Every structure is written in C-alpha cells, then in structure tokens.
Amino acid sequence: MGRRARDRRRQQQQRQERGSDSGGGGDQAGWAGGYPEIVKENELFERYYRELGIVPDGEWGDFMAALREPLPATLRITGYRSHAREILHCLKEKYFKELEDLEVDGQKVEMPQSLSWYPEELAWHTNLSRKILRKSPQLEKFHQFLVSETECGNISRQEAVSMIPPLLLNVNPHHKILDMCAAPGSKTAQLIEMLHADMNDPFPKGFVIANDVDNKRCYLLVHQAKRLNSPCIMVVNHDASSIPNLQIDVDGRKEVLFYDRILCDVPCSGDGTMRKNIDVWKKWTTQNSLQLHGLQLRIATRGVEQLAEGGRMVYSTCSLNPIENEAVIASLLEKSQGALELADVSSELPGLKRMPGITKWKVMLKDGQWLEEWKDVPSNRQTQIRPTMFPVKDEEKLKAMNLERCFRILPHHQNTGGFFVAVLIKKSPMPWNKRQPKVHQKLPQRTGDAEVTAANSDNGSEHINEEPTLDENEESKKKQELQNSDTEQSKKEGVCGPPPSKKMKLFGFKEDPFVFLPEDDPLFLPIQKFYALDPSFPKMNLLTRTQEGKKRQLYMVSKELRNVLLNNSEKMKVINTGIKVWSRNSDGEQFGCAFRLAQEGIYTLYPFIHERIINVCIEDVKILLTQENPFLSKFSSETQKKVKDMENLMIFSALYCCVVGKGRHHSVPLCPGMRDFIT
C-alpha cells in the first residue's frame, strides 16, 4: 500500500471516529450533505456586509445561518418539449407520492417543493443529499429517473437563482439572442427552450449565439445545448468584452447584427455561492471584487453596444457585492447619457422575494480600510481603485438612475443562493456609437512629393501624409480586389471555415469548416426521393463539416443562422452549430439511400417527411422502448403488414427516438441500413 493510500485510510478512520464520538452526527451530516471539517467563518466578510447594510435589520442571524446550510438540489423540467406536462405528471403522481410518509434512518423524508415563482410548476427543489438517495430503494428509483431524464434533455439540474435571468428577458421565438458568458450552459438551455415555445415550428426565426472566452468550457456548453436538439443555436469562442460586430445580409445589403435580447451573466467573485462552493469561506476577500469590476463593466458596455434599440439586456452576477453590481450599472447608466434605462420588473415573477438595489455603498481595501469617495483613494492605489467603483454623489443623477429597480436575492428568504439582477432597456444608440458629422477639410495643397492637409482641429495643427504613388495605389487596389474575390468565392461555395490565424489568434482546438451543400449537390437527391421530402424543405440550410472526401454527417441550421455563418466566417471562431439530421450508413446504399435519420434531428425533420412513416399502437411502442433491436415478428400483425407493404424496405428501425406524436397511435419514421432484418 502506498503512502498516499495509507494517509487517506487514516483520515477516513479519524472521520469515522469523530462521527461516532458525536453521537450519530455522521448520519445527520449525511442528511445535510455537510462538510464537518470546514469552518464556515470569515470575519472580514461579516464586517463588510454588516457595514453595507444589504441585509434588513434583525435578519443578520438568519442570513448567516442560511449561508452555512447546504444548498437544496433544484431541477427544471424542459419547458418547450411537448411532453413536459407528462414528465411533471409522472413526477407528482408516481415518484413524489412514493416519498410520502417515507422514513430513512428514522427520519422522515422531506417532500420536494415547487418553486412558487417559476411558471407552470416546471421547477422543483429538494433537500435530499446523494447519500440519503442511496439509502432507500424508493429514493434510488427516483434518483435513476432524474439521471435518465437529465441525459435525454427532459430535465435540467440548475440552481434556482440561475433560472431568473432568462425568465426576465421575455424571449419570443423571433428574437435574436446573445448569451455573452454562456458556459456551462444552463441559462442557454432555457433560452433555447423559449425560442421553441411553439413546437409546430421547427425553425423559429430567432436564434441564440452562445459565447464563452474559455475554449474548453465551450465544449461543455455544446454538450448542454445538444441535449435540446435545436437548429437555432451557435456556440462561439471570444472574449466577451471585445466580441466582434457581426453582419447579416438584408435584401442584398450588409447590415450590422443587433440583438433583441442579451444575457450578460458576467464572471464574478461568487460570494453568493458559499452554500455550494465552500472554498469561498476561506478565500473571500474584497480584492476579488475590485479586480473584477473593470472586466464586468467592459463586458456590460460591449453588450449594450450590440443591443438593438428597444431591446432588453439582463445583467446578473452570483455576487452580493455592490462593487460588482450597482457600481457597474450606475457607471453604465451615467455614460449612456440617457440611452439606457433600468426596467421596473417588480411585478414580474410574482412569488419571488427580492431586495431592491442600494444607492449608497463604500469601498473596502484588502486590509479592511474603508474609502467613501474617490478623493480618499491614496495615489499609490489609484490604478486598482477606480472612480466607477464609488456611488454617484449628484442626488439628481442618482434619483434618475432608479437603482432601486435592480434587485438582490438573499439566501435566507427562499432557501436559495445569493444573486443580483438588473434589467436594462436600450432607448437610443450609445453616445459613442452615434454617427458624427463629417469634418470639413480644406482642399489639399500639393507640396513636392508630400500632401499637406489643414484639418479643422482645435489646435490648428497640420497633418502631413505622404501621397502614395500610382503604382502603389494600383497594387493595393489589386490586393483588396483579390481578397474580396476570395471572400465572395468562399461565400458562393458555402464554405465557412475558421478565421485566418493573422486575424484572430485564439487558443484551443482547430475546428473543421462549415460547408453548406450546393443546391445541385447529387448527395441530396436520393435522400429527397427516399423520404419524399416536402418541396418546402430548406435544403440550402444543410451543411457538413468536411470540404473534401466522403460526407458522413449532414447537419441543419435555421435560415437566419445560415445568414450569420456565411457573412462572418472570418470574424468568428465557431465551435459548433446546427443539429445532426442524417448519418451515412453504407448498408443503406443498396436500398437507394445511404443516409439514415439521426436521433437528434427527428423533431426537426418530421414535418417534412411524407414517406417511410407508419403508425403503431402503444403496445408496439413499449416493445421499442424495452427491447434492444427487436425483430419484426415481435410487433403486432398490423404493424408487420404495414412494414412489409413498404417498397424497398428490408430493414426496420428500432430506435425509440423515432417515435413521435400523441394519442393512441404513434408515428415511427423508418430508415435504411438499420441492423434488424425483417424475418
């Protein structure tokens, strides 16, 4: 046995001894999911927030007690799925009823509770820890159900307060949405669900562009988004504070893409997450907020620049600190010069307990020294402490900002984490984005080989610019024309590759290009014929991830995302987009179609498929769901007859994902090249 293994075993024995000495405290810790070896104390934290007064009088004890308790587990039922109501019914009538009057180790199991402020009872929380879930067969079944439904996208594990920002965006299916700091993706998933509120429309006009600066976290984001099988999501990898302006083609002319909704959930110190990230207790210091303030302000500023007039941006953090919250919003409002206003959302999400934003706060240095105004900052600290960190002194300006319209979630009010939210409305372009009038210049005066231009500047200075020779002009013009022709040719071929290394230096994996299928691509004709696709099928939105060689997968994006891809391939680093709709299967070539339906694309393709679909009864559906690769003889005689009547169909798809529809009969699309031969 190695030294590390011996140390681990010794530590485990010591913990067990401590548990037995405390008279059964180990079991109680299991119920609480507790961390007995960690001291949840931070004197500076308590001193700081007591002084700021963000907690109402008489509630400080409850506030600190809540922070020391473990956070309840919360889950959200995927809202846009047609069977969300069935999942909810199954939870309430089957699994929750089994938990009634259930006792484990002499303690009554606490029933899961719905979040009162979340619409349609689609979000729930429970205090059951993993240790307790494993102690009872009924709880184990409940746990397995949650895991399986999470894997297939019907349920998402998400902290309660994290669900608030997407709800306050008021998303409609036609909205163009930017999620600036999206990883790990739980809020992005909510946004996608809202886009697909109408399940009868497989291609809503809106889309979500989900961005994150961390290349590795982008792939976690892709994993979250793929569970929802949407053709309207694109994952990109950029620094949110300098995310590029994108262009789209509108009736043959290029226009800047402005977003209808922006989610700006910025990186923060995270002291509102103490209940689940217990390391914050020992690592917390005011320095974290001071270092992040500038980045948060830059990201929020970039967000409002890209917001459409009349659009809505939600700024949020999982921090309680006004330096990261009200200070950022106040600075943004001040420099917007009336272009932005805080929305009053006090009537939205009824049942959610919240505290209004504050208008007065102070800055504390790492050593505990308080600063009330910018003039109090020592000269040697003025690079770390910025004027934007302090509250506005002008009472008239402060009143016009309506900072009380921001709100803060305190952990002890509804047994949640801490959180801050501000909803901004853009009324007009930002002052620095308004087009400035052209400066009138005098006619250039030729002086030898140089050109002297008198500019209308305040100091009357002259700018001397060398005039390029005719040959240089011609050469630069040719280069520009060559670059433009290359870009246009790439667009015509439908190739959206990664940006050139000179234009964008980003770390991470090199992504394959996104290549749209040409209109006359022979690959599509057999697919169209085999599945009898409707003439309205948007084949121009099909793409592959390979420019040369055999195409193995076909993906689909919405028309709007196609527009974004084709016009911005050199500006963006796209990690992933689209939904897989067909996969190559060499066995299918003998039946006239080399591509089978992909599980992820069933809901997208189903409205366009007119052949290779049979209706089956519920008993056949149960066979598909419970048996692996069942032979045709296992199904009802009616189903067997329908399958055998199909021309050129010698193979039956037993993928349960292909079962769609409602009622007593269910539709099953059939694909070529599956493994189960009809016998």
PDB file of C-alpha atoms in Angstrom, residues 7-233:
ATOM      1  CA  ASP A   7      -2.884   8.641   4.570  1.00  0.00           C
ATOM      2  CA  ARG A   8      -6.328   8.508   3.010  1.00  0.00           C
ATOM      3  CA  ARG A   9      -7.254   5.447   5.047  1.00  0.00           C
ATOM      4  CA  ARG A  10      -6.010   7.087   8.262  1.00  0.00           C
ATOM      5  CA  GLN A  11      -8.034  10.243   7.548  1.00  0.00           C
ATOM      6  CA  GLN A  12     -11.144   8.153   6.845  1.00  0.00           C
ATOM      7  CA  GLN A  13     -10.755   6.302  10.147  1.00  0.00           C
ATOM      8  CA  GLN A  14     -10.338   9.589  12.005  1.00  0.00           C
ATOM      9  CA  ARG A  15     -13.528  10.978  10.439  1.00  0.00           C
ATOM     10  CA  GLN A  16     -15.429   7.828  11.407  1.00  0.00           C
ATOM     11  CA  GLU A  17     -14.162   8.106  14.980  1.00  0.00           C
ATOM     12  CA  ARG A  18     -15.230  11.760  15.160  1.00  0.00           C
ATOM     13  CA  GLY A  19     -18.653  10.781  13.824  1.00  0.00           C
ATOM     14  CA  SER A  20     -19.145   8.049  16.464  1.00  0.00           C
ATOM     15  CA  ASP A  21     -17.958  10.369  19.252  1.00  0.00           C
ATOM     16  CA  SER A  22     -20.570  12.961  18.291  1.00  0.00           C
ATOM     17  CA  GLY A  23     -23.447  10.569  18.891  1.00  0.00           C
ATOM     18  CA  GLY A  24     -24.628   9.820  15.382  1.00  0.00           C
ATOM     19  CA  GLY A  25     -23.623  13.175  13.905  1.00  0.00           C
ATOM     20  CA  GLY A  26     -22.300  11.377  10.840  1.00  0.00           C
ATOM     21  CA  ASP A  27     -25.809  10.385   9.719  1.00  0.00           C
ATOM     22  CA  GLN A  28     -27.063  13.898  10.315  1.00  0.00           C
ATOM     23  CA  ALA A  29     -24.213  15.250   8.241  1.00  0.00           C
ATOM     24  CA  GLY A  30     -25.315  12.880   5.500  1.00  0.00           C
ATOM     25  CA  TRP A  31     -28.785  14.380   5.582  1.00  0.00           C
ATOM     26  CA  ALA A  32     -27.316  17.854   5.375  1.00  0.00           C
ATOM     27  CA  GLY A  33     -24.731  16.860   2.797  1.00  0.00           C
ATOM     28  CA  GLY A  34     -22.445  18.634   5.318  1.00  0.00           C
ATOM     29  CA  TYR A  35     -18.746  19.386   5.499  1.00  0.00           C
ATOM     30  CA  PRO A  36     -17.878  18.960   9.195  1.00  0.00           C
ATOM     31  CA  GLU A  37     -14.161  19.527   8.661  1.00  0.00           C
ATOM     32  CA  ILE A  38     -14.573  23.015   7.145  1.00  0.00           C
ATOM     33  CA  VAL A  39     -15.062  26.058   9.354  1.00  0.00           C
ATOM     34  CA  LYS A  40     -17.630  28.338   7.767  1.00  0.00           C
ATOM     35  CA  GLU A  41     -16.406  31.600   9.209  1.00  0.00           C
ATOM     36  CA  ASN A  42     -14.927  34.745   7.661  1.00  0.00           C
ATOM     37  CA  GLU A  43     -14.654  37.767   9.926  1.00  0.00           C
ATOM     38  CA  LEU A  44     -13.889  40.207   7.086  1.00  0.00           C
ATOM     39  CA  PHE A  45     -16.929  39.010   5.120  1.00  0.00           C
ATOM     40  CA  GLU A  46     -19.245  39.617   8.065  1.00  0.00           C
ATOM     41  CA  ARG A  47     -17.744  43.011   8.841  1.00  0.00           C
ATOM     42  CA  TYR A  48     -18.026  44.117   5.216  1.00  0.00           C
ATOM     43  CA  TYR A  49     -21.667  43.174   4.617  1.00  0.00           C
ATOM     44  CA  ARG A  50     -22.827  44.286   8.062  1.00  0.00           C
ATOM     45  CA  GLU A  51     -21.416  47.735   7.312  1.00  0.00           C
ATOM     46  CA  LEU A  52     -23.018  47.925   3.846  1.00  0.00           C
ATOM     47  CA  GLY A  53     -26.438  47.046   5.252  1.00  0.00           C
ATOM     48  CA  ILE A  54     -27.671  44.871   2.377  1.00  0.00           C
ATOM     49  CA  VAL A  55     -29.405  42.588   4.915  1.00  0.00           C
ATOM     50  CA  PRO A  56     -32.526  44.045   6.609  1.00  0.00           C
ATOM     51  CA  ASP A  57     -32.357  44.851  10.314  1.00  0.00           C
ATOM     52  CA  GLY A  58     -32.955  41.842  12.521  1.00  0.00           C
ATOM     53  CA  GLU A  59     -32.236  39.290   9.781  1.00  0.00           C
ATOM     54  CA  TRP A  60     -28.449  39.025  10.024  1.00  0.00           C
ATOM     55  CA  GLY A  61     -28.539  35.835  12.089  1.00  0.00           C
ATOM     56  CA  ASP A  62     -30.890  34.144   9.648  1.00  0.00           C
ATOM     57  CA  PHE A  63     -28.746  35.334   6.727  1.00  0.00           C
ATOM     58  CA  MET A  64     -25.527  33.820   8.131  1.00  0.00           C
ATOM     59  CA  ALA A  65     -27.300  30.634   9.245  1.00  0.00           C
ATOM     60  CA  ALA A  66     -28.651  30.115   5.716  1.00  0.00           C
ATOM     61  CA  LEU A  67     -25.170  30.599   4.213  1.00  0.00           C
ATOM     62  CA  ARG A  68     -23.838  27.812   6.443  1.00  0.00           C
ATOM     63  CA  GLU A  69     -26.528  25.359   5.330  1.00  0.00           C
ATOM     64  CA  PRO A  70     -26.048  23.249   2.162  1.00  0.00           C
ATOM     65  CA  LEU A  71     -27.902  24.395  -0.936  1.00  0.00           C
ATOM     66  CA  PRO A  72     -31.013  22.387  -1.912  1.00  0.00           C
ATOM     67  CA  ALA A  73     -30.832  20.472  -5.186  1.00  0.00           C
ATOM     68  CA  THR A  74     -33.041  22.025  -7.847  1.00  0.00           C
ATOM     69  CA  LEU A  75     -34.292  20.693 -11.158  1.00  0.00           C
ATOM     70  CA  ARG A  76     -36.151  22.205 -14.074  1.00  0.00           C
ATOM     71  CA  ILE A  77     -38.412  20.340 -16.484  1.00  0.00           C
ATOM     72  CA  THR A  78     -37.593  21.277 -20.056  1.00  0.00           C
ATOM     73  CA  GLY A  79     -40.340  23.711 -20.942  1.00  0.00           C
ATOM     74  CA  TYR A  80     -40.602  23.542 -24.729  1.00  0.00           C
ATOM     75  CA  ARG A  81     -40.958  19.774 -25.035  1.00  0.00           C
ATOM     76  CA  SER A  82     -44.451  18.639 -25.964  1.00  0.00           C
ATOM     77  CA  HIS A  83     -44.327  16.082 -23.173  1.00  0.00           C
ATOM     78  CA  ALA A  84     -43.203  18.460 -20.383  1.00  0.00           C
ATOM     79  CA  ARG A  85     -46.614  18.109 -18.814  1.00  0.00           C
ATOM     80  CA  GLU A  86     -46.326  14.305 -18.901  1.00  0.00           C
ATOM     81  CA  ILE A  87     -42.936  14.461 -17.148  1.00  0.00           C
ATOM     82  CA  LEU A  88     -44.433  16.723 -14.478  1.00  0.00           C
ATOM     83  CA  HIS A  89     -47.430  14.406 -14.074  1.00  0.00           C
ATOM     84  CA  CYS A  90     -45.102  11.411 -13.725  1.00  0.00           C
ATOM     85  CA  LEU A  91     -43.037  13.174 -11.061  1.00  0.00           C
ATOM     86  CA  LYS A  92     -46.029  14.281  -8.990  1.00  0.00           C
ATOM     87  CA  GLU A  93     -48.243  11.223  -9.290  1.00  0.00           C
ATOM     88  CA  LYS A  94     -45.630   8.472  -9.179  1.00  0.00           C
ATOM     89  CA  TYR A  95     -42.279   9.410  -7.646  1.00  0.00           C
ATOM     90  CA  PHE A  96     -43.364  12.162  -5.252  1.00  0.00           C
ATOM     91  CA  LYS A  97     -46.278  10.066  -3.970  1.00  0.00           C
ATOM     92  CA  GLU A  98     -43.855   7.224  -3.188  1.00  0.00           C
ATOM     93  CA  LEU A  99     -41.896   9.634  -0.979  1.00  0.00           C
ATOM     94  CA  GLU A 100     -44.918  10.456   1.189  1.00  0.00           C
ATOM     95  CA  ASP A 101     -44.514   9.122   4.761  1.00  0.00           C
ATOM     96  CA  LEU A 102     -41.169   7.561   3.753  1.00  0.00           C
ATOM     97  CA  GLU A 103     -38.600   7.337   6.546  1.00  0.00           C
ATOM     98  CA  VAL A 104     -34.864   6.697   6.226  1.00  0.00           C
ATOM     99  CA  ASP A 105     -32.808   6.003   9.362  1.00  0.00           C
ATOM    100  CA  GLY A 106     -35.735   7.116  11.496  1.00  0.00           C
ATOM    101  CA  GLN A 107     -36.067  10.480   9.780  1.00  0.00           C
ATOM    102  CA  LYS A 108     -39.000  11.485   7.608  1.00  0.00           C
ATOM    103  CA  VAL A 109     -38.044  12.290   4.038  1.00  0.00           C
ATOM    104  CA  GLU A 110     -38.809  15.890   3.131  1.00  0.00           C
ATOM    105  CA  MET A 111     -41.013  16.169   0.049  1.00  0.00           C
ATOM    106  CA  PRO A 112     -39.718  18.107  -2.991  1.00  0.00           C
ATOM    107  CA  GLN A 113     -41.328  21.535  -3.331  1.00  0.00           C
ATOM    108  CA  SER A 114     -42.080  23.527  -6.476  1.00  0.00           C
ATOM    109  CA  LEU A 115     -40.521  26.978  -6.858  1.00  0.00           C
ATOM    110  CA  SER A 116     -43.531  29.246  -6.381  1.00  0.00           C
ATOM    111  CA  TRP A 117     -42.244  31.941  -8.746  1.00  0.00           C
ATOM    112  CA  TYR A 118     -41.340  29.637 -11.662  1.00  0.00           C
ATOM    113  CA  PRO A 119     -44.138  29.349 -14.278  1.00  0.00           C
ATOM    114  CA  GLU A 120     -46.313  26.231 -14.539  1.00  0.00           C
ATOM    115  CA  GLU A 121     -44.618  24.276 -11.716  1.00  0.00           C
ATOM    116  CA  LEU A 122     -41.738  23.362 -14.014  1.00  0.00           C
ATOM    117  CA  ALA A 123     -39.009  23.902 -11.378  1.00  0.00           C
ATOM    118  CA  TRP A 124     -38.581  21.995  -8.094  1.00  0.00           C
ATOM    119  CA  HIS A 125     -36.131  21.818  -5.203  1.00  0.00           C
ATOM    120  CA  THR A 126     -35.321  19.135  -2.650  1.00  0.00           C
ATOM    121  CA  ASN A 127     -33.015  18.807   0.364  1.00  0.00           C
ATOM    122  CA  LEU A 128     -32.251  15.149  -0.339  1.00  0.00           C
ATOM    123  CA  SER A 129     -28.488  14.539  -0.471  1.00  0.00           C
ATOM    124  CA  ARG A 130     -26.824  11.858  -2.604  1.00  0.00           C
ATOM    125  CA  LYS A 131     -26.011   9.833   0.497  1.00  0.00           C
ATOM    126  CA  ILE A 132     -29.673   9.664   1.500  1.00  0.00           C
ATOM    127  CA  LEU A 133     -30.790   8.896  -2.070  1.00  0.00           C
ATOM    128  CA  ARG A 134     -28.722   5.711  -1.969  1.00  0.00           C
ATOM    129  CA  LYS A 135     -30.178   4.502   1.337  1.00  0.00           C
ATOM    130  CA  SER A 136     -33.677   3.654   0.140  1.00  0.00           C
ATOM    131  CA  PRO A 137     -34.908   1.649  -2.888  1.00  0.00           C
ATOM    132  CA  GLN A 138     -37.704   4.190  -3.493  1.00  0.00           C
ATOM    133  CA  LEU A 139     -35.243   7.061  -3.407  1.00  0.00           C
ATOM    134  CA  GLU A 140     -32.827   5.160  -5.624  1.00  0.00           C
ATOM    135  CA  LYS A 141     -35.552   4.731  -8.272  1.00  0.00           C
ATOM    136  CA  PHE A 142     -36.318   8.442  -8.037  1.00  0.00           C
ATOM    137  CA  HIS A 143     -32.621   9.221  -8.478  1.00  0.00           C
ATOM    138  CA  GLN A 144     -32.306   6.926 -11.518  1.00  0.00           C
ATOM    139  CA  PHE A 145     -35.348   8.576 -13.092  1.00  0.00           C
ATOM    140  CA  LEU A 146     -33.795  12.025 -12.641  1.00  0.00           C
ATOM    141  CA  VAL A 147     -30.464  10.881 -14.121  1.00  0.00           C
ATOM    142  CA  SER A 148     -32.026   9.243 -17.193  1.00  0.00           C
ATOM    143  CA  GLU A 149     -34.351  12.184 -17.904  1.00  0.00           C
ATOM    144  CA  THR A 150     -31.443  14.604 -17.495  1.00  0.00           C
ATOM    145  CA  GLU A 151     -29.353  12.680 -20.024  1.00  0.00           C
ATOM    146  CA  CYS A 152     -32.079  12.822 -22.675  1.00  0.00           C
ATOM    147  CA  GLY A 153     -32.783  16.512 -22.080  1.00  0.00           C
ATOM    148  CA  ASN A 154     -36.186  16.313 -20.388  1.00  0.00           C
ATOM    149  CA  ILE A 155     -34.837  17.606 -17.063  1.00  0.00           C
ATOM    150  CA  SER A 156     -32.010  20.033 -16.271  1.00  0.00           C
ATOM    151  CA  ARG A 157     -30.185  20.313 -12.960  1.00  0.00           C
ATOM    152  CA  GLN A 158     -29.850  24.037 -12.319  1.00  0.00           C
ATOM    153  CA  GLU A 159     -29.553  26.300  -9.298  1.00  0.00           C
ATOM    154  CA  ALA A 160     -32.805  28.123  -8.556  1.00  0.00           C
ATOM    155  CA  VAL A 161     -31.478  31.693  -8.788  1.00  0.00           C
ATOM    156  CA  SER A 162     -29.730  30.839 -12.046  1.00  0.00           C
ATOM    157  CA  MET A 163     -33.153  30.366 -13.653  1.00  0.00           C
ATOM    158  CA  ILE A 164     -34.157  34.010 -13.068  1.00  0.00           C
ATOM    159  CA  PRO A 165     -32.226  35.976 -15.762  1.00  0.00           C
ATOM    160  CA  PRO A 166     -33.625  34.095 -18.806  1.00  0.00           C
ATOM    161  CA  LEU A 167     -37.171  34.494 -17.479  1.00  0.00           C
ATOM    162  CA  LEU A 168     -36.716  38.265 -17.213  1.00  0.00           C
ATOM    163  CA  LEU A 169     -35.506  38.534 -20.818  1.00  0.00           C
ATOM    164  CA  ASN A 170     -39.081  37.868 -22.018  1.00  0.00           C
ATOM    165  CA  VAL A 171     -37.890  35.907 -25.051  1.00  0.00           C
ATOM    166  CA  ASN A 172     -40.126  35.366 -28.088  1.00  0.00           C
ATOM    167  CA  PRO A 173     -39.443  32.869 -30.924  1.00  0.00           C
ATOM    168  CA  HIS A 174     -38.396  35.628 -33.356  1.00  0.00           C
ATOM    169  CA  HIS A 175     -35.756  37.190 -31.095  1.00  0.00           C
ATOM    170  CA  LYS A 176     -32.054  37.262 -31.934  1.00  0.00           C
ATOM    171  CA  ILE A 177     -30.293  36.471 -28.652  1.00  0.00           C
ATOM    172  CA  LEU A 178     -26.678  36.776 -27.462  1.00  0.00           C
ATOM    173  CA  ASP A 179     -25.505  34.945 -24.347  1.00  0.00           C
ATOM    174  CA  MET A 180     -22.188  36.668 -23.637  1.00  0.00           C
ATOM    175  CA  CYS A 181     -20.689  34.429 -20.926  1.00  0.00           C
ATOM    176  CA  ALA A 182     -22.673  31.267 -21.508  1.00  0.00           C
ATOM    177  CA  ALA A 183     -20.739  28.299 -20.071  1.00  0.00           C
ATOM    178  CA  PRO A 184     -21.666  25.890 -18.557  1.00  0.00           C
ATOM    179  CA  GLY A 185     -24.942  26.427 -20.423  1.00  0.00           C
ATOM    180  CA  SER A 186     -27.942  26.005 -18.105  1.00  0.00           C
ATOM    181  CA  LYS A 187     -29.222  29.520 -18.875  1.00  0.00           C
ATOM    182  CA  THR A 188     -28.508  28.994 -22.589  1.00  0.00           C
ATOM    183  CA  ALA A 189     -30.699  25.895 -22.463  1.00  0.00           C
ATOM    184  CA  GLN A 190     -33.548  27.984 -21.041  1.00  0.00           C
ATOM    185  CA  LEU A 191     -33.182  30.482 -23.872  1.00  0.00           C
ATOM    186  CA  ILE A 192     -33.326  27.706 -26.476  1.00  0.00           C
ATOM    187  CA  GLU A 193     -36.479  26.331 -24.871  1.00  0.00           C
ATOM    188  CA  MET A 194     -38.132  29.749 -25.084  1.00  0.00           C
ATOM    189  CA  LEU A 195     -37.287  30.016 -28.782  1.00  0.00           C
ATOM    190  CA  HIS A 196     -39.081  26.711 -29.366  1.00  0.00           C
ATOM    191  CA  ALA A 197     -42.198  27.609 -27.400  1.00  0.00           C
ATOM    192  CA  ASP A 198     -44.226  26.667 -30.500  1.00  0.00           C
ATOM    193  CA  MET A 199     -43.361  23.019 -31.167  1.00  0.00           C
ATOM    194  CA  ASN A 200     -45.196  23.169 -34.504  1.00  0.00           C
ATOM    195  CA  ASP A 201     -42.484  25.445 -35.895  1.00  0.00           C
ATOM    196  CA  PRO A 202     -39.192  23.521 -36.264  1.00  0.00           C
ATOM    197  CA  PHE A 203     -37.377  26.657 -37.475  1.00  0.00           C
ATOM    198  CA  PRO A 204     -38.223  29.720 -35.381  1.00  0.00           C
ATOM    199  CA  LYS A 205     -36.952  32.987 -36.839  1.00  0.00           C
ATOM    200  CA  GLY A 206     -34.862  33.722 -33.787  1.00  0.00           C
ATOM    201  CA  PHE A 207     -31.577  32.164 -32.705  1.00  0.00           C
ATOM    202  CA  VAL A 208     -29.133  32.017 -29.795  1.00  0.00           C
ATOM    203  CA  ILE A 209     -25.440  32.815 -30.160  1.00  0.00           C
ATOM    204  CA  ALA A 210     -23.777  31.458 -27.023  1.00  0.00           C
ATOM    205  CA  ASN A 211     -20.278  32.744 -26.331  1.00  0.00           C
ATOM    206  CA  ASP A 212     -17.576  31.913 -23.825  1.00  0.00           C
ATOM    207  CA  VAL A 213     -13.950  33.013 -23.573  1.00  0.00           C
ATOM    208  CA  ASP A 214     -12.751  29.611 -22.306  1.00  0.00           C
ATOM    209  CA  ASN A 215     -12.250  27.209 -25.194  1.00  0.00           C
ATOM    210  CA  LYS A 216     -12.640  24.079 -23.061  1.00  0.00           C
ATOM    211  CA  ARG A 217     -15.796  25.360 -21.377  1.00  0.00           C
ATOM    212  CA  CYS A 218     -17.241  25.981 -24.843  1.00  0.00           C
ATOM    213  CA  TYR A 219     -17.389  22.208 -25.343  1.00  0.00           C
ATOM    214  CA  LEU A 220     -19.275  21.838 -22.069  1.00  0.00           C
ATOM    215  CA  LEU A 221     -21.643  24.431 -23.469  1.00  0.00           C
ATOM    216  CA  VAL A 222     -22.032  22.396 -26.673  1.00  0.00           C
ATOM    217  CA  HIS A 223     -22.887  19.301 -24.617  1.00  0.00           C
ATOM    218  CA  GLN A 224     -25.647  21.184 -22.758  1.00  0.00           C
ATOM    219  CA  ALA A 225     -27.106  22.703 -25.921  1.00  0.00           C
ATOM    220  CA  LYS A 226     -27.077  19.442 -27.897  1.00  0.00           C
ATOM    221  CA  ARG A 227     -29.481  17.815 -25.443  1.00  0.00           C
ATOM    222  CA  LEU A 228     -32.170  20.177 -26.742  1.00  0.00           C
ATOM    223  CA  ASN A 229     -31.679  19.327 -30.437  1.00  0.00           C
ATOM    224  CA  SER A 230     -32.160  22.820 -31.835  1.00  0.00           C
ATOM    225  CA  PRO A 231     -31.074  24.104 -35.270  1.00  0.00           C
ATOM    226  CA  CYS A 232     -31.073  27.652 -33.867  1.00  0.00           C
ATOM    227  CA  ILE A 233     -28.002  27.604 -31.599  1.00  0.00           C
TER     228      ILE A 233
END
